[in-house]
Coordinates of C-alpha atoms in Angstrom, one line a residue:
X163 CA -2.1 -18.4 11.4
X164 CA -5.0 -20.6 9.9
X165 CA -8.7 -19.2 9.8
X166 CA -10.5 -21.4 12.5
X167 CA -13.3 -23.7 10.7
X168 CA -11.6 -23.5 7.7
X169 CA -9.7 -26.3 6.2
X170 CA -6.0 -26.1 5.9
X171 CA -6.1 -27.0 2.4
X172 CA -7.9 -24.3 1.2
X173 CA -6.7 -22.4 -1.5
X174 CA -4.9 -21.4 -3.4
X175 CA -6.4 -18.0 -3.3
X176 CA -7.0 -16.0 -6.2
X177 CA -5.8 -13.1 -7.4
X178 CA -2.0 -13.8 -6.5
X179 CA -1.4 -11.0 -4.6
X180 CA -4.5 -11.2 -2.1
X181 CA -3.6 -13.3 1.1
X182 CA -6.4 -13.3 3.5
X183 CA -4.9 -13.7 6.2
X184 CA -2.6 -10.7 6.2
X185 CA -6.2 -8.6 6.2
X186 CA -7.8 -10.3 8.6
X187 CA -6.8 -8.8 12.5
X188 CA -4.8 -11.1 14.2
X189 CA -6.9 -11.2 17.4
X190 CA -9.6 -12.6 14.7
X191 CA -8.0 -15.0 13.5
X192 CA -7.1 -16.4 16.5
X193 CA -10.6 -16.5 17.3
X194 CA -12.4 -19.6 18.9
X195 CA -15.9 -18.9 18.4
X196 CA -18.4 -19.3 20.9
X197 CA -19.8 -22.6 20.8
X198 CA -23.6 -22.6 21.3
X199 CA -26.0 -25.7 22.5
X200 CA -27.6 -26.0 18.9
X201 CA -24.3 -26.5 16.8
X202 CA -24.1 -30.1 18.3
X203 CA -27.6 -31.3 18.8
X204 CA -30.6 -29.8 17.2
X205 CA -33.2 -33.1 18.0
X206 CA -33.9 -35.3 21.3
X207 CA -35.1 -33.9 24.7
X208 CA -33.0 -30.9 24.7
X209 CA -31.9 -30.3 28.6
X210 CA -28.6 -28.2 27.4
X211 CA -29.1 -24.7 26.9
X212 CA -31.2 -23.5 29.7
X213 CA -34.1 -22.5 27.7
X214 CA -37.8 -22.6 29.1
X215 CA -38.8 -26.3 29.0
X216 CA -42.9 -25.0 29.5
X217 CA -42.6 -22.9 26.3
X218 CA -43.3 -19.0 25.4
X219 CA -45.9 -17.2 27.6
X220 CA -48.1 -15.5 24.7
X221 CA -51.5 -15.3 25.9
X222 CA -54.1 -16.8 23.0
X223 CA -55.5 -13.6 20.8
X224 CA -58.9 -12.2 21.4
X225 CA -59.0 -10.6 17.7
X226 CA -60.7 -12.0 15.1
X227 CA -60.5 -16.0 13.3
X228 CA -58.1 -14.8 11.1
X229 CA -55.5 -12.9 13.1
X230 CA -55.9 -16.1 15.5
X231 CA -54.7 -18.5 13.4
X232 CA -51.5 -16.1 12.0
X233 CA -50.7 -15.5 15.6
X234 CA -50.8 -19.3 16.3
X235 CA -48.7 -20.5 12.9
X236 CA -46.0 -18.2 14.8
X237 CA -46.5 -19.5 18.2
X238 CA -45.9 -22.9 16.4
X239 CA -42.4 -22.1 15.8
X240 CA -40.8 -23.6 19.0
X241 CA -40.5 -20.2 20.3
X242 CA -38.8 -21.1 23.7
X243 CA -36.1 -23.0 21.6
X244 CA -33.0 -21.0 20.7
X245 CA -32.5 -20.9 16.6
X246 CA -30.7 -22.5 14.2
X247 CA -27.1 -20.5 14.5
X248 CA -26.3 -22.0 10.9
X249 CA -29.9 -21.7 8.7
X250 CA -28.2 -23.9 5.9
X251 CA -31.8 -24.9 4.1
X252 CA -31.6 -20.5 3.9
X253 CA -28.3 -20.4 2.4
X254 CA -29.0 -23.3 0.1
X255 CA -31.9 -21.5 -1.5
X256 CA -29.2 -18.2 -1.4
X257 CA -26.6 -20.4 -3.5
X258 CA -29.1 -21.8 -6.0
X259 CA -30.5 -18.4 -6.9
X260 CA -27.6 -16.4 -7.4
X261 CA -25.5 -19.5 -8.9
X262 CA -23.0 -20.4 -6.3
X263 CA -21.6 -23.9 -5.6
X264 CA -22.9 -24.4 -2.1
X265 CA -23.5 -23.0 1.7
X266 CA -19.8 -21.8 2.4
X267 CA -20.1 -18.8 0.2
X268 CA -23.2 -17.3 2.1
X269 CA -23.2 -15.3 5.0
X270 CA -26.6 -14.5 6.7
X271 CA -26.5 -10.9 9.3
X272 CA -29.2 -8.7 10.8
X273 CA -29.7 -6.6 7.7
X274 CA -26.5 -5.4 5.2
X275 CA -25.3 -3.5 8.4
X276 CA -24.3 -6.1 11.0
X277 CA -22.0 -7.4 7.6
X278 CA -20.7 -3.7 7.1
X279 CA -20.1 -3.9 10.9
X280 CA -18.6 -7.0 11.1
X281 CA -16.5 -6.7 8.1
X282 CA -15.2 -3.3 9.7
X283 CA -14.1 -5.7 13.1
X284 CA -12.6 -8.2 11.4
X285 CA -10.4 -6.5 9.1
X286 CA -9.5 -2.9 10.3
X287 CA -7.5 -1.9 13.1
X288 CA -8.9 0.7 14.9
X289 CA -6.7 3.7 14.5
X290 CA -4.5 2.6 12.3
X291 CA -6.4 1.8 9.4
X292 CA -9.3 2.9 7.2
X293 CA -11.5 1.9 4.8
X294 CA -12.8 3.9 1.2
X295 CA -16.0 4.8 0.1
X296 CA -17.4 6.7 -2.8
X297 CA -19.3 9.9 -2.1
X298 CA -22.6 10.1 -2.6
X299 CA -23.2 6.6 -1.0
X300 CA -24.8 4.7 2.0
X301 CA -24.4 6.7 5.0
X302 CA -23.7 3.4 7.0
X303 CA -20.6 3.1 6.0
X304 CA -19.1 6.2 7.7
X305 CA -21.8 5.4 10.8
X306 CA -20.0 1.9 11.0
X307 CA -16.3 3.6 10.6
X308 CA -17.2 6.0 13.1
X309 CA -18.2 3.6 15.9
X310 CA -15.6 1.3 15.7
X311 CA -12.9 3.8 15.2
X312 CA -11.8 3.5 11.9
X313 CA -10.4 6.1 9.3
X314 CA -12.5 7.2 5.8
X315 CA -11.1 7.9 2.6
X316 CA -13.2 9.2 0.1
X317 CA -12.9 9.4 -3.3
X318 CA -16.2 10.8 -4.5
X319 CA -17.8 9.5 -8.0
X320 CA -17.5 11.2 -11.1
X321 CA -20.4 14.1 -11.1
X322 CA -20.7 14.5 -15.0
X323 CA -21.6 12.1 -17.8
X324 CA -18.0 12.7 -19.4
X325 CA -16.3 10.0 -18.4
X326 CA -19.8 7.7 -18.0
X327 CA -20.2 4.6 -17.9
X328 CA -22.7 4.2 -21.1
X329 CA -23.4 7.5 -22.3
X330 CA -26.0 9.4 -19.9
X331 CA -26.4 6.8 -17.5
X332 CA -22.4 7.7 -17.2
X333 CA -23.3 10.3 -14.0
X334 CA -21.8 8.7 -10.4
X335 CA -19.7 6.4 -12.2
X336 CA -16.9 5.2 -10.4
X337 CA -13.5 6.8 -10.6
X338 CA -10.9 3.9 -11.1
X339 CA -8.1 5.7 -11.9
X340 CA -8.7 8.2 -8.4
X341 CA -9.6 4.9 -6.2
X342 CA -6.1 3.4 -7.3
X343 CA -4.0 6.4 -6.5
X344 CA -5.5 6.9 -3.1
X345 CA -4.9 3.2 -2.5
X346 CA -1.2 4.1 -3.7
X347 CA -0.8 7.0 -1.2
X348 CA -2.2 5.1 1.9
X349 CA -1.2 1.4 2.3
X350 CA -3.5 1.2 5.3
X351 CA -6.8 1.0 3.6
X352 CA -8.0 -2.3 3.8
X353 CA -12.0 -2.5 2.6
X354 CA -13.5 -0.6 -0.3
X355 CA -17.0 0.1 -0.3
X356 CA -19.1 0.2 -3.5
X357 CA -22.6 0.6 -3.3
X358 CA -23.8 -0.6 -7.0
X359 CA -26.8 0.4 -8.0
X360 CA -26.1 3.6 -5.9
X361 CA -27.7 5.1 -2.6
X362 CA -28.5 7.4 -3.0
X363 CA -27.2 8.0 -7.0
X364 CA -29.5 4.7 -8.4
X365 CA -26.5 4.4 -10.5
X366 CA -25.1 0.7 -11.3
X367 CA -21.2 0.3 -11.0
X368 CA -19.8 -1.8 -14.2
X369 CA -18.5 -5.1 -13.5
X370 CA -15.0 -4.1 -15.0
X371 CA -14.6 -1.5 -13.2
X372 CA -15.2 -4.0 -9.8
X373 CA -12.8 -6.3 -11.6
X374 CA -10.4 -3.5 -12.4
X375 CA -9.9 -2.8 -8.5
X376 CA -10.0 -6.5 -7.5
X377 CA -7.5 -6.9 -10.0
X378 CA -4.9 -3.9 -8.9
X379 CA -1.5 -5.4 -7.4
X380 CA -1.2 -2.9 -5.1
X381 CA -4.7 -3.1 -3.2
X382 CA -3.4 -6.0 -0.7
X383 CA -7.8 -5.8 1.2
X384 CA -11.4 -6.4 0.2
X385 CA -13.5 -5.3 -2.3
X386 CA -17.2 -4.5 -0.8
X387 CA -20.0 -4.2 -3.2
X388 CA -23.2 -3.6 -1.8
X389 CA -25.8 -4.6 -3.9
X390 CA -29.0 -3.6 -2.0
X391 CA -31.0 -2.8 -5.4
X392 CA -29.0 -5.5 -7.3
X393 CA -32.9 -6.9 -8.6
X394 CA -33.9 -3.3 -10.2
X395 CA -30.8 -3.3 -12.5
X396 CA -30.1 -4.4 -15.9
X397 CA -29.3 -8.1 -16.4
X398 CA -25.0 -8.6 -16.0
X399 CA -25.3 -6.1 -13.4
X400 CA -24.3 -8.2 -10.6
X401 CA -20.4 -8.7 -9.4
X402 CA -21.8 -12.1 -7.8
X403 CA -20.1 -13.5 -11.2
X404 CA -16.7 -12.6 -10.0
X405 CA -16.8 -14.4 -6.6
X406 CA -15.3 -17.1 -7.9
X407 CA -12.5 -16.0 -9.2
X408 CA -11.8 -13.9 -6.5
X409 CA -11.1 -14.0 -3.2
X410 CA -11.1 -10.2 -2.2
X411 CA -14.3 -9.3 -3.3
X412 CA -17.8 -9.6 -0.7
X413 CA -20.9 -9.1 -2.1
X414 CA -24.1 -7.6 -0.3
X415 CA -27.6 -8.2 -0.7
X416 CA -30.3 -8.4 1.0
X417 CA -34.3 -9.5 1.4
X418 CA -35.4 -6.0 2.4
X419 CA -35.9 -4.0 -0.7
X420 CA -36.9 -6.8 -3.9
X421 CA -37.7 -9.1 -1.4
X422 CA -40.2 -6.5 0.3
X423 CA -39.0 -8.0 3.6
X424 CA -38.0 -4.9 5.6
X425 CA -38.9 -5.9 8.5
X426 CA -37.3 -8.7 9.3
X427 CA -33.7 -7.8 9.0
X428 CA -32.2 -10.1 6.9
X429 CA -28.8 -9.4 4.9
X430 CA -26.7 -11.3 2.9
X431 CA -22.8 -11.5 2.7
X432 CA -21.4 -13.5 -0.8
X433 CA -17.9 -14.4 -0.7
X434 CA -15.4 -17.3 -1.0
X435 CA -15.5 -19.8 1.9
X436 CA -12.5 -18.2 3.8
X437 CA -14.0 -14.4 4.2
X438 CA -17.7 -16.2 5.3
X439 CA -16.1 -19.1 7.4
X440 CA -14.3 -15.3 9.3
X441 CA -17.8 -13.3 10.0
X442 CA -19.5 -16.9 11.0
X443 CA -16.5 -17.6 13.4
X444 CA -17.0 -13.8 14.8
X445 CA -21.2 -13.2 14.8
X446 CA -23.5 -13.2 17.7
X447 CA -24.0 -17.5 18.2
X448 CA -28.3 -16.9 17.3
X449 CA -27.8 -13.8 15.1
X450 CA -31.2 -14.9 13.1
X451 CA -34.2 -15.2 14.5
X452 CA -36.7 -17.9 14.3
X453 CA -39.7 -15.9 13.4
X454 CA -37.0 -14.3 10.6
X455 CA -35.4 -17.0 9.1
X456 CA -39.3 -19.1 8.8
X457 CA -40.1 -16.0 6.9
X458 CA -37.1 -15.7 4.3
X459 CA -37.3 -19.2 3.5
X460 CA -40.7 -19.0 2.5
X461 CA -39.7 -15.8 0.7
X462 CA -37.2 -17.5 -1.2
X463 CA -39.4 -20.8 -2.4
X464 CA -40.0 -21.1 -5.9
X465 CA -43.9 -19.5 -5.7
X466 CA -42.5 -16.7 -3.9
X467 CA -39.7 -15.8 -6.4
X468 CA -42.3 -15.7 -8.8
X469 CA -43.6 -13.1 -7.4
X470 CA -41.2 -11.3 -6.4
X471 CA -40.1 -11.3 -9.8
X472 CA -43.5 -9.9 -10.9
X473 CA -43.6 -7.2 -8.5
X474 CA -39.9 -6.3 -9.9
X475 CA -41.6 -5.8 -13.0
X476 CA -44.2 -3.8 -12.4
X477 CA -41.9 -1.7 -10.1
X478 CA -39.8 -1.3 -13.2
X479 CA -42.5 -0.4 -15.1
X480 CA -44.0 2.2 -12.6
X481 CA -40.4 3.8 -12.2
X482 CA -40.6 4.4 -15.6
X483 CA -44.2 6.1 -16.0
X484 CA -43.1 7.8 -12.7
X485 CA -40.2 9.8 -14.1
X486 CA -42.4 10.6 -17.4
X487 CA -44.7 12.3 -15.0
X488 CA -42.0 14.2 -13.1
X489 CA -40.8 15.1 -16.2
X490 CA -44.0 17.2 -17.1
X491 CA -43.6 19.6 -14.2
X492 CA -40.4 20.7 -15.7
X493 CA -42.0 24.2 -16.4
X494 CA -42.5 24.5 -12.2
X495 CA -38.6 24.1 -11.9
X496 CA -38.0 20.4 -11.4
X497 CA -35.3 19.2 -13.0
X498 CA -34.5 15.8 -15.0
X499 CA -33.7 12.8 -13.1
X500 CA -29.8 12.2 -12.2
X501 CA -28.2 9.0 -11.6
X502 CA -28.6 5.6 -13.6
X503 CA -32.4 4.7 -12.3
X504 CA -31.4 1.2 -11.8
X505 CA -33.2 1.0 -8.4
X506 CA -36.4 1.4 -6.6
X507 CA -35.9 5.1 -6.6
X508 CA -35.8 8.1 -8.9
X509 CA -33.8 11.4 -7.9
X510 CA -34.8 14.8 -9.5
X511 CA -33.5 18.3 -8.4
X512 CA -35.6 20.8 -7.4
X513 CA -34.5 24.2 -9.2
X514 CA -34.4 27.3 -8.5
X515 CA -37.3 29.7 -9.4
X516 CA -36.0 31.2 -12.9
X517 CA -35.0 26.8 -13.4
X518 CA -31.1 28.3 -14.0
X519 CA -29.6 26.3 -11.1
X520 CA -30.9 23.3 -8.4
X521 CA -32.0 25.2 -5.5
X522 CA -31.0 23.6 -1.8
X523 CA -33.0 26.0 -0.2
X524 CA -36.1 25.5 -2.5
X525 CA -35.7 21.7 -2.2
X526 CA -36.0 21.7 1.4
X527 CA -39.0 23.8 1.6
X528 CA -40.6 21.5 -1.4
X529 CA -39.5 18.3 1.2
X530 CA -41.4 19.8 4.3
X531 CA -44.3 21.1 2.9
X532 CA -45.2 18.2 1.2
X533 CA -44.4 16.1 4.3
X534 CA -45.8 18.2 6.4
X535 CA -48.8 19.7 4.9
X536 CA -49.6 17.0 2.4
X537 CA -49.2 13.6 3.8
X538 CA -46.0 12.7 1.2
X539 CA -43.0 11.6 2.6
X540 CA -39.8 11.8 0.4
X541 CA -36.2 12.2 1.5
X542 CA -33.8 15.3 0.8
X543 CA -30.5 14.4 -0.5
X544 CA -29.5 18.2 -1.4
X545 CA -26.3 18.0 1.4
X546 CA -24.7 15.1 -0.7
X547 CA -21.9 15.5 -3.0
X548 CA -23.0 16.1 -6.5
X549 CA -26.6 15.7 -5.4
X550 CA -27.3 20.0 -5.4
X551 CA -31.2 19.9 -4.7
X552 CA -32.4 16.7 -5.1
X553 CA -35.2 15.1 -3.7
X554 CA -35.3 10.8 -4.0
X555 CA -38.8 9.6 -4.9
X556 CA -39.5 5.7 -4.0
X557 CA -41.6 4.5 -6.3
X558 CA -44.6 3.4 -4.7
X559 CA -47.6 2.0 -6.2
X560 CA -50.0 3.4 -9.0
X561 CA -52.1 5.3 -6.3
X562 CA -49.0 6.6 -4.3
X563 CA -46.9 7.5 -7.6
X564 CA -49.9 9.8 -9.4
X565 CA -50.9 11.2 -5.5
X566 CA -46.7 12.4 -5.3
X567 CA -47.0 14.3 -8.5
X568 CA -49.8 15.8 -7.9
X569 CA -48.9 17.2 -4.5
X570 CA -45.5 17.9 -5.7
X571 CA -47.4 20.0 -8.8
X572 CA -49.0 21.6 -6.2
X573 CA -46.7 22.4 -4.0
X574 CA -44.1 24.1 -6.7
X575 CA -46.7 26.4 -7.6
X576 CA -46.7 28.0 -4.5
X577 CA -42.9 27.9 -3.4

């Protein structure tokens, strides 16, 4: 059955033994998608979508000059109009920075997790099937699973630096060899989710161990790697290179964490045209906002990379000074850094008293009091697999970064 919106001589589809349309749900393929006013006529006098012809009802502001005229650049949007459902000039910026050959590889969602949702809908029957994910990892993955009814494999990552990938970076690296055996022993997972660099583990996944599961015969699904942090990592780090030569893999990204654009909830889905031509044929008809998408295109003009790019640096550099100083309170029982620190984030292990073992117990206490008592908010990661203790420190500017050490100094001298 051919992939609505798609051309019928696409293809053929690499590697040989990945068809897409024996992972896509039938009822999804079959899909007509909703056909909104905007995807035939975006200019004229628009009479065809019911919208409100007298425009938005936003009272004028009574604060100052300034917060005037930022109020009324919004209001200048055409507010009462519906959006774009497509945001090309968005994706075209997408394809030039990460090097793709045009629009039909990008995918544009509400955040990472309307893709994880969608790509959950599309492609697992719920059930019957499952996906697989990597303990420690993103939480939304088993949230997603869970809600739409769908099974979870887990094959956690490898705890120790013995089998690394690159000496003591090697900790959370992924298990190739476990991932293909459990495909082996259950034919009905269809997506695999690697979060690369790591959440919480900061650890990046080697492109040839992607390539190695993209490459596996007897893995007939998708290959998910979420790459949230992809802009903190090393150079190469990126499986975007692979996309295309491969049909089964989907890259994530996203504007909310290098981008600093949390707020407006804007994810990205990298694929070959097939898999994006599936979630645009299956997404809410206005899934982006105005307001959001006027936002990430100026994010993603040339002055604006810039600095992101700069603020990437110094972020870099700060992570670095950061674990130095965490690394000084060593004699008050906090333990080095674990993971890869190829992210925005460090996480150390709070240890017990005598410093033999990382203390759960202690961590938590550590956590509250200096959330509660000192006005620093960090997040406990102690429940997650391989993650005994551990506390995971954004790095935040100079200020924030020499006022967490300090309270956390404090704080272990007293608990």
């Amino acid at each position: 059955m051919p992939i609505h919106g798609l051309p019928a001589t696409f293809g053929p589809f690499k590697p040989a033994h990945f068809d897409i349309e024996k992972v896509i749900r039938p009822n999804i393929q079959a899909l007509h998608p909703y056909r909104c006013a905007r995807d035939d006529y975006k200019e004229g006098i628009l009479l065809d979508a019911n919208e409100n012809a007298l425009g938005h009802s936003i009272a004028p502001t009574d604060s100052t000059a300034t917060a005037s005229s930022e109020l009324d650049q919004t209001l200048d949007l055409n507010l009462h109009r519906y959006p774009d459902p497509s945001h090309d000039p968005i994706k075209e910026r997408i394809a030039s920075i990460r090097g793709l050959s045009g629009v039909n590889h990008v995918f544009l969602g509400v955040g990472s997790d309307e893709v994880i949702d969608l790509l959950m809908r599309v492609c697992v029957a719920p059930a019957k099937e499952k996906i697989l994910i990597t303990p420690p990892t993103y939480g939304m993955y088993s949230v997603c699973a869970q809600v739409n009814d769908v099974g979870v494999v887990k094959v956690p990552l490898e705890f120790s630096g013995a089998n690394g990938e690159g000496g003591t970076q090697g900790r959370f690296s992924l298990k190739v060899d476990e991932v293909k055996k459990a495909i082996d022993a259950d034919p009905s997972i269809k997506l695999i989710f690697l979060c690369s660099p790591g959440n919480p583990t900061g650890t990046s996944i080697s492109v040839s161990s992607i390539k190695a599961l993209l490459d596996y015969e007897n893995f007939k699904g998708i290959v998910i790697v979420d790459e949230a942090y992809i802009d903190f990592a090393a150079e190469g780090s990126s499986a975007v290179s692979l996309v295309k030569d491969y049909a089964n893999l989907c890259v994530m990204q996203t504007l909310s964490k290098s981008f600093g654009l949390a707020a407006i909830r804007l994810g990205i889905a990298i694929a070959q045209p097939p898999l994006i031509q599936v979630l645009t044929n299956t997404k809410a008809p206005y899934n982006i906002s105005t307001p959001a998408a006027h936002l990430a295109l100026s994010a993603l003009s040339p002055a604006s990379l810039a600095s992101m790019r700069s603020k990437i640096q110094t972020l870099v550099s700060s992570r670095t000074s950061l674990l130095q100083s965490l690394s000084s309170l060593a004699p008050l029982g906090l333990g080095p850094s674990i993971g890869g620190n190829d992210a925005n984030f460090v996480m150390v292990p709070v240890l017990s008293k005598d410093g033999s073992k990382p203390d759960n117990t202690r961590s938590q206490k550590v956590y509250k009091a200096l959330a509660e008592e000192n006005g620093v908010v960090v997040r406990y990661r102690g429940s997650e697999p391989g993650c005994d203790g551990c506390l995971r420190i954004t790095v935040g500017t100079e200020e924030e970064n020499r006022i967490v050490v300090e309270k956390l100094e404090a704080v272990l001298k007293v608990l």
